[in-house]
Coordinates of C-alpha atoms in Angstrom, one line a residue:
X7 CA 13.5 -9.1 11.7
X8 CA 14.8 -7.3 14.6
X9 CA 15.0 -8.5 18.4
X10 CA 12.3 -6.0 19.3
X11 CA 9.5 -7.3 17.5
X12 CA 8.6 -11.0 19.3
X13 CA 6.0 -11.3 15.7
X14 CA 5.2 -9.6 12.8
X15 CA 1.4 -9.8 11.6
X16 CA 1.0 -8.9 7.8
X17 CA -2.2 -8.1 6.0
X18 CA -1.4 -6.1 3.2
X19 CA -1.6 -8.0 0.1
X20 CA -1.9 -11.4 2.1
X21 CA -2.5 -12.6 5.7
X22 CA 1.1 -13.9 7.6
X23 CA 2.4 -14.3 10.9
X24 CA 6.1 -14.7 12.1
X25 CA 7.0 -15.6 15.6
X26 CA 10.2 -15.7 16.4
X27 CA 11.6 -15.0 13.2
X28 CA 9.6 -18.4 11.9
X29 CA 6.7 -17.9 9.6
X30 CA 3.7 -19.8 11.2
X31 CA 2.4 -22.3 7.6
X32 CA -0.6 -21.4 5.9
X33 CA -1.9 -25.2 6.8
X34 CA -1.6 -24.2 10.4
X35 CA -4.6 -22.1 10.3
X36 CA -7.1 -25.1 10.7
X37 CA -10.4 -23.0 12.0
X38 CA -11.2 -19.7 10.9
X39 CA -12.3 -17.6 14.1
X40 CA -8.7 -17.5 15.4
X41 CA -7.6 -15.7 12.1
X42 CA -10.9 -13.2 12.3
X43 CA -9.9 -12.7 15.6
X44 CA -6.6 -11.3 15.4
X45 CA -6.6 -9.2 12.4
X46 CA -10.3 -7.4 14.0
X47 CA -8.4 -6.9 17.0
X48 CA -5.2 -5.8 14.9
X49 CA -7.3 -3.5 12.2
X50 CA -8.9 -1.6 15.6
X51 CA -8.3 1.5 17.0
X52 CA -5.4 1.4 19.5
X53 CA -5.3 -2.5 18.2
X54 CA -8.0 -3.2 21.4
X55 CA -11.2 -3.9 21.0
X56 CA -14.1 -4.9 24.0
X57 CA -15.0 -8.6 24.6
X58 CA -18.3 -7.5 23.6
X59 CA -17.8 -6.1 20.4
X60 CA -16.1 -9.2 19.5
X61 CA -19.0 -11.4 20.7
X62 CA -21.3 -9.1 18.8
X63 CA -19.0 -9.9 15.1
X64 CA -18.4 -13.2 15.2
X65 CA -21.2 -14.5 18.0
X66 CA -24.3 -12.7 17.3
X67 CA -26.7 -15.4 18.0
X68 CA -24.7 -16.4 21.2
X69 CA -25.8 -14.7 24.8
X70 CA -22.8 -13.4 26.8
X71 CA -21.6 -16.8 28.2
X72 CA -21.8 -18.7 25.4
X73 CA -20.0 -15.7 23.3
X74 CA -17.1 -15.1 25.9
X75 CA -16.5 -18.9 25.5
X76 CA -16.2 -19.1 22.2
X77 CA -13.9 -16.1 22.5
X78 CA -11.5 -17.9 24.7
X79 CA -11.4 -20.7 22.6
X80 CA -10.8 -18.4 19.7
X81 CA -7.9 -17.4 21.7
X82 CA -6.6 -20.4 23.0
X83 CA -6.5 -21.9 19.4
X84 CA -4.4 -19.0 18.2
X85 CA -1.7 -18.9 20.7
X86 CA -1.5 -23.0 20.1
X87 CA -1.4 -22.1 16.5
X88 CA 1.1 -19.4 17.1
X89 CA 3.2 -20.9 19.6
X90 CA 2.6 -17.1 21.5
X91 CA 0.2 -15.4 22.6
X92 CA -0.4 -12.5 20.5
X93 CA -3.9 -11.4 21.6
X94 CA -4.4 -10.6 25.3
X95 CA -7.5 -10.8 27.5
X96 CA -7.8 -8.3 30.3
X97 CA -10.8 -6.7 32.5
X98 CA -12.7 -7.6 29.1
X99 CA -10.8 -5.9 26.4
X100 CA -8.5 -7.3 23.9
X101 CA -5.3 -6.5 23.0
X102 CA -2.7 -7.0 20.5
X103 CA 0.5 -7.8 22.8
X104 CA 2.9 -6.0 23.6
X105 CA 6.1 -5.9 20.5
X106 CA 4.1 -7.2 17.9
X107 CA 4.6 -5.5 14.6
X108 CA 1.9 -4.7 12.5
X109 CA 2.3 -4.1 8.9
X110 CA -0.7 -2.0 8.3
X111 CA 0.0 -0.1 11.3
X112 CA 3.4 0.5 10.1
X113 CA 2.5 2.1 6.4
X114 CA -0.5 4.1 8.2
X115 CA 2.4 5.6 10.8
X116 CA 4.8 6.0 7.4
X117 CA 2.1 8.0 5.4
X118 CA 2.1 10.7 7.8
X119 CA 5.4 11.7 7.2
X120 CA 6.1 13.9 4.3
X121 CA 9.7 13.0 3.9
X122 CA 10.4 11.0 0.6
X123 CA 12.5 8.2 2.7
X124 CA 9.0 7.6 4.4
X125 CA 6.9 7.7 1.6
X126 CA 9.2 5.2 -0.4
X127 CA 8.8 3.1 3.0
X128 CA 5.3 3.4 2.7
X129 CA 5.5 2.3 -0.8
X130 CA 7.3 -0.6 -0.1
X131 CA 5.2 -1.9 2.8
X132 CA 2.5 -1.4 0.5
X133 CA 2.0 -4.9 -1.1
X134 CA -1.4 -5.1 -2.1
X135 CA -5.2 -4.8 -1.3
X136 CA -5.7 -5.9 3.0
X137 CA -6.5 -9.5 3.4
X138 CA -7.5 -10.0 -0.1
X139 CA -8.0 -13.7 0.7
X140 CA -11.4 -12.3 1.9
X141 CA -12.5 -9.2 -0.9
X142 CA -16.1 -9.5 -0.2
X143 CA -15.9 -8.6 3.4
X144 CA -18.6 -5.4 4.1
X145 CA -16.8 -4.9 7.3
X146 CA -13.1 -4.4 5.4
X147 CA -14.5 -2.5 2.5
X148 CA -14.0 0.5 3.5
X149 CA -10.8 0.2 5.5
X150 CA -9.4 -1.5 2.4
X151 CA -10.1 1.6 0.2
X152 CA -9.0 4.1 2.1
X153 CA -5.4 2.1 2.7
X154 CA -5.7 1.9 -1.1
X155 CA -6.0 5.7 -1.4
X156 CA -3.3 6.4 0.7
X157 CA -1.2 4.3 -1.4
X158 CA -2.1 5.9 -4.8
X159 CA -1.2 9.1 -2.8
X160 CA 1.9 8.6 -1.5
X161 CA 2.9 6.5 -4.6
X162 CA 2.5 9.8 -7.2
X163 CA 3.8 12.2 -4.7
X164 CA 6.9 10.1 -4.6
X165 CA 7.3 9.5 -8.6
X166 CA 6.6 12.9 -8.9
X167 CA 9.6 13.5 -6.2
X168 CA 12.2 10.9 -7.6
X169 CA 11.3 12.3 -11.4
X170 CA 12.0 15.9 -9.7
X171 CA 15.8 14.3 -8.7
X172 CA 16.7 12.2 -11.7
X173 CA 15.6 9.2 -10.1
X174 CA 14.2 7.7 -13.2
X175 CA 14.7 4.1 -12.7
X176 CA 13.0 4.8 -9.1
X177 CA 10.3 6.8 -10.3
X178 CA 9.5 3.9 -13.0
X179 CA 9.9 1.1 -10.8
X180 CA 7.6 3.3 -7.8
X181 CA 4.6 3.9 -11.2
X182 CA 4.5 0.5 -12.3
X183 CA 3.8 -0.9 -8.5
X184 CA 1.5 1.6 -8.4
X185 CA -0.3 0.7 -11.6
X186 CA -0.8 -3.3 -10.7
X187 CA -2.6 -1.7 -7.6
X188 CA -4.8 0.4 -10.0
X189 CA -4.5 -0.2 -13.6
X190 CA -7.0 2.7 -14.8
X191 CA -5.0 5.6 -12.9
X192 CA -4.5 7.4 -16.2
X193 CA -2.2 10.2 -14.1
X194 CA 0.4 7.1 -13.5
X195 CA 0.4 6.0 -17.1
X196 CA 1.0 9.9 -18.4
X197 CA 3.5 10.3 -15.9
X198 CA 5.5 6.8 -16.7
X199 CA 5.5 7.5 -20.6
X200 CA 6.9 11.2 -19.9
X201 CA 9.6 9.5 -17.7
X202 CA 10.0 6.7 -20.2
X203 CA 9.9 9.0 -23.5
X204 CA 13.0 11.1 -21.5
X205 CA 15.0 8.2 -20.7
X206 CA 15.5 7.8 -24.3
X207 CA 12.9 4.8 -24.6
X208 CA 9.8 5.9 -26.6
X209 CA 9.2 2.7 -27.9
X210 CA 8.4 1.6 -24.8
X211 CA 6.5 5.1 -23.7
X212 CA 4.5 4.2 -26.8
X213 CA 4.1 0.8 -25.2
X214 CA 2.6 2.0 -22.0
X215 CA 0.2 4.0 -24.0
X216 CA -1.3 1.5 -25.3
X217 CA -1.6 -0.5 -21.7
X218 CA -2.8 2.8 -20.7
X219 CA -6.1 2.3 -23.6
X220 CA -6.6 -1.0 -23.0
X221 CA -7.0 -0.4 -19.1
X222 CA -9.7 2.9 -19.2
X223 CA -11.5 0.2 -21.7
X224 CA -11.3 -2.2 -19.7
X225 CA -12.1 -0.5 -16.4
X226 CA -13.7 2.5 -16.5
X227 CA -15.5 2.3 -20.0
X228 CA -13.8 5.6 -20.7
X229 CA -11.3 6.9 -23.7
X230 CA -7.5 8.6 -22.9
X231 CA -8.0 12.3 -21.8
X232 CA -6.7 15.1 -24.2
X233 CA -3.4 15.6 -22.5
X234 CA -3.3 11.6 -22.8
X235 CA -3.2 12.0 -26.4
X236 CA -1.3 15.4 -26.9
X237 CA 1.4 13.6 -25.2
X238 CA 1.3 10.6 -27.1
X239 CA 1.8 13.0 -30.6
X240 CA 4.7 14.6 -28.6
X241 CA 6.5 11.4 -28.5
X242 CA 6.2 10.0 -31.5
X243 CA 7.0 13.5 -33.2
X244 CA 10.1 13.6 -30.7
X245 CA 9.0 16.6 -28.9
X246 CA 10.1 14.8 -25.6
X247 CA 13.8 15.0 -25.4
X248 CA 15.9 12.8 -23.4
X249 CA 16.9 14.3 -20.3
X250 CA 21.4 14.4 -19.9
X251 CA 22.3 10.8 -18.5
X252 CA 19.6 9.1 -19.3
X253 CA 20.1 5.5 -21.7
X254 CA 18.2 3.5 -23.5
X255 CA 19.7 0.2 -21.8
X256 CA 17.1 -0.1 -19.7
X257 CA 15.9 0.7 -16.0
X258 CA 18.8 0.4 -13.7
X259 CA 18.1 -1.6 -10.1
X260 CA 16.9 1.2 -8.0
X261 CA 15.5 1.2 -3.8
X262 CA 12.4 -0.1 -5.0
X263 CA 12.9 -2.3 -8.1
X264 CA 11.2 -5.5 -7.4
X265 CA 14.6 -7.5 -7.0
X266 CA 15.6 -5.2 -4.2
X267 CA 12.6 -4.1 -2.2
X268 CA 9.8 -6.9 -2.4
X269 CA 12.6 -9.5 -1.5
X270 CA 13.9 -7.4 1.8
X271 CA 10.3 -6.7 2.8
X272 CA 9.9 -10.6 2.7
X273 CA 12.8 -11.5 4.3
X274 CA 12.9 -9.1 6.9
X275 CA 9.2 -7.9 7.4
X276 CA 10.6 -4.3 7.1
X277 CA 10.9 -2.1 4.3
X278 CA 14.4 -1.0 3.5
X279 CA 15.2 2.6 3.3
X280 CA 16.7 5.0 0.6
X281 CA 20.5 4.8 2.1
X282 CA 21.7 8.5 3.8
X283 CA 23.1 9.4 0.7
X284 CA 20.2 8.7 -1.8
X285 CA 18.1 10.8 0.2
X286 CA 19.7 14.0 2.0
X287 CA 17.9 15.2 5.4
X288 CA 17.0 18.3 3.6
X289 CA 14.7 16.5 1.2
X290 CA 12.0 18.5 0.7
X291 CA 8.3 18.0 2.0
X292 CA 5.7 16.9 -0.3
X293 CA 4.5 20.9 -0.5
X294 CA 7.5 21.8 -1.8
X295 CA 7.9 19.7 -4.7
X296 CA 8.6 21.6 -7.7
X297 CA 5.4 21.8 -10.0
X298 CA 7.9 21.1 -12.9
X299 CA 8.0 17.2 -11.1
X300 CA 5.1 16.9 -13.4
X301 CA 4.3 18.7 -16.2
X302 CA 0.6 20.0 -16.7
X303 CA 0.7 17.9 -20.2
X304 CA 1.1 14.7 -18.2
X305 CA -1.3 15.0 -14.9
X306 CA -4.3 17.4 -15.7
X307 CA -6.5 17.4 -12.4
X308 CA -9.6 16.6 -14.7
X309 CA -7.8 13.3 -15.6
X310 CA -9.5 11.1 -13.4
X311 CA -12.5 11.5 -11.5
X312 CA -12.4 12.0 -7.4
X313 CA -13.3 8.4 -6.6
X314 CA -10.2 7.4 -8.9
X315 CA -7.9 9.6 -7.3
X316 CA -8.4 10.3 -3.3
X317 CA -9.0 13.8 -2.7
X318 CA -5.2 14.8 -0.7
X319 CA -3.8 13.4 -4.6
X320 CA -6.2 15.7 -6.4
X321 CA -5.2 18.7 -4.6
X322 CA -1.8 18.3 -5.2
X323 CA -2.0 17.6 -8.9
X324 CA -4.2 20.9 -9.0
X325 CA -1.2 22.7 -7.1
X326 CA 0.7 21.0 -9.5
X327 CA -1.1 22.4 -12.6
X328 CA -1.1 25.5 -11.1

């Protein structure tokens, strides 16, 4: 963690907070409205949010006394917690502080750069549903899904990207995270046994397809698409030919293998980046990735339906297919 972050709030695929480079115990969250608090007020636009609309969340039977009281001792119990004070209260509004890092905040910010080294950041801060300590929330639901979007868009952009490259051991490593996020993304599975049939390793392509049957059974009460299966006759008739380089040792450690990447995001908080020379400054912009990344046997726009894949991932697997 860097100097010019005093904390670190993460809520992506758990709820922490560092101060101080110290990670604050999950036994020293004793009450509950401290927590709710701070990630409302983090989650919000501009990371502000009125003392009224807090009162109105977490105090509705309260009157405006009574509400603003409980708010300050909602406040007052998180900076004891926190040993800072991480939410300010001025002229009514509430604010994260100043130098605070937010996690979500940071993969949003990432997502909106089309450069591969920031969507492999993205990917990487990425490390599962928000809060899911809390997965029935109506107020998170759909702030939850649409991170969750994101991420399935920048993760296939990327594979697509490091497949494009002869990244295989990234593009494999960047699939499979993207498949424990959601299991019944047919696209990913066609994708990973292409890359895996090409790296010499169709035992292992043949593998996946089976994980990829189990998981459209399992979740969607659906069978593998034609181009599922076309490829799946391809490999086992050895129509998919190992690309130059490629061995059947095994995935290499790669930016984002899970030995490399989830330990520096928890040590650090950050994500680390592809190093200068894994990733020129010419890399190219999502719209310019080849549409031989992926072939139109391995991500046929009519794969999935829309509310499997977000709509910015459809349109570029249907520019992909041409």
């Amino acid at each position: 963690m860097t100097s010019a972050h005093s904390a670190r709030i993460h809520l992506l695929g758990r709820f922490a907070v560092e101060v101080a480079e110290r990670a604050i115990p999950s036994s020293a969250w004793r009450k509950r409205r401290p927590v709710e608090v701070l990630t409302a007020v983090a989650l919000a636009a501009g990371h502000s949010l009125h003392r009224e609309e807090l009162i109105d969340r977490f105090w509705p039977d309260k009157d405006l006394d009574a509400g603003a009281n409980n708010l300050h001792r909602a406040l007052h119990d998180l900076r004891r917690t926190c040993g800072a004070e991480l939410v300010t209260l001025e002229r009514g509004v509430a604010r994260i502080a100043e130098g605070v890092w937010i996690d979500v905040a940071e993969f949003e910010q990432a997502t909106r750069n089309p450069e591969p080294e920031h969507l492999l950041r993205a990917v990487q801060l990425y490390r599962g549903a928000l809060l899911p300590e809390d997965p029935y929330s109506d107020t998170l639901a759909a702030r939850r899904e649409g991170l969750r979007q994101r991420f399935v868009d920048v993760a296939l952009r990327l594979a697509a990207w490091q497949r494009e490259r002869g990244d295989a051991p990234g593009c494999i490593a960047v699939l499979r995270q993207l498949l424990e996020s959601d299991p019944a993304l047919e696209p990913a599975h066609r994708l990973l046994m292409q890359v895996l049939a090409e790296q010499g390793r169709a035992a292992d392509a043949l593998e996946q397809f089976g994980e990829c049957v189990s998981a459209l059974r399992q979740h969607l009460d659906a069978a593998p698409a034609p181009a599922t299966l076309e490829l799946k006759s391809a490999i086992e008739q050895g129509r998919v030919v190992p690309q130059p380089g490629s061995s059947t040792g095994g995935a290499a450690l790669s930016a984002l293998s899970p030995a490399v990447g989830a330990s520096a995001v928890a040590s650090s908080g950050e994500a680390p980046l592809l190093p200068p020379s894994a990733v020129p400054p010419s890399a190219v912009p999502p719209s310019a990735v080849p549409p031989s990344a992926v072939p139109p046997s391995a991500v046929p726009p009519s794969a999935v339906p829309p509310s499997v894949v977000p709509s910015f991932a459809m349109r570029w697997l249907t520019s992909v297919v041409g």
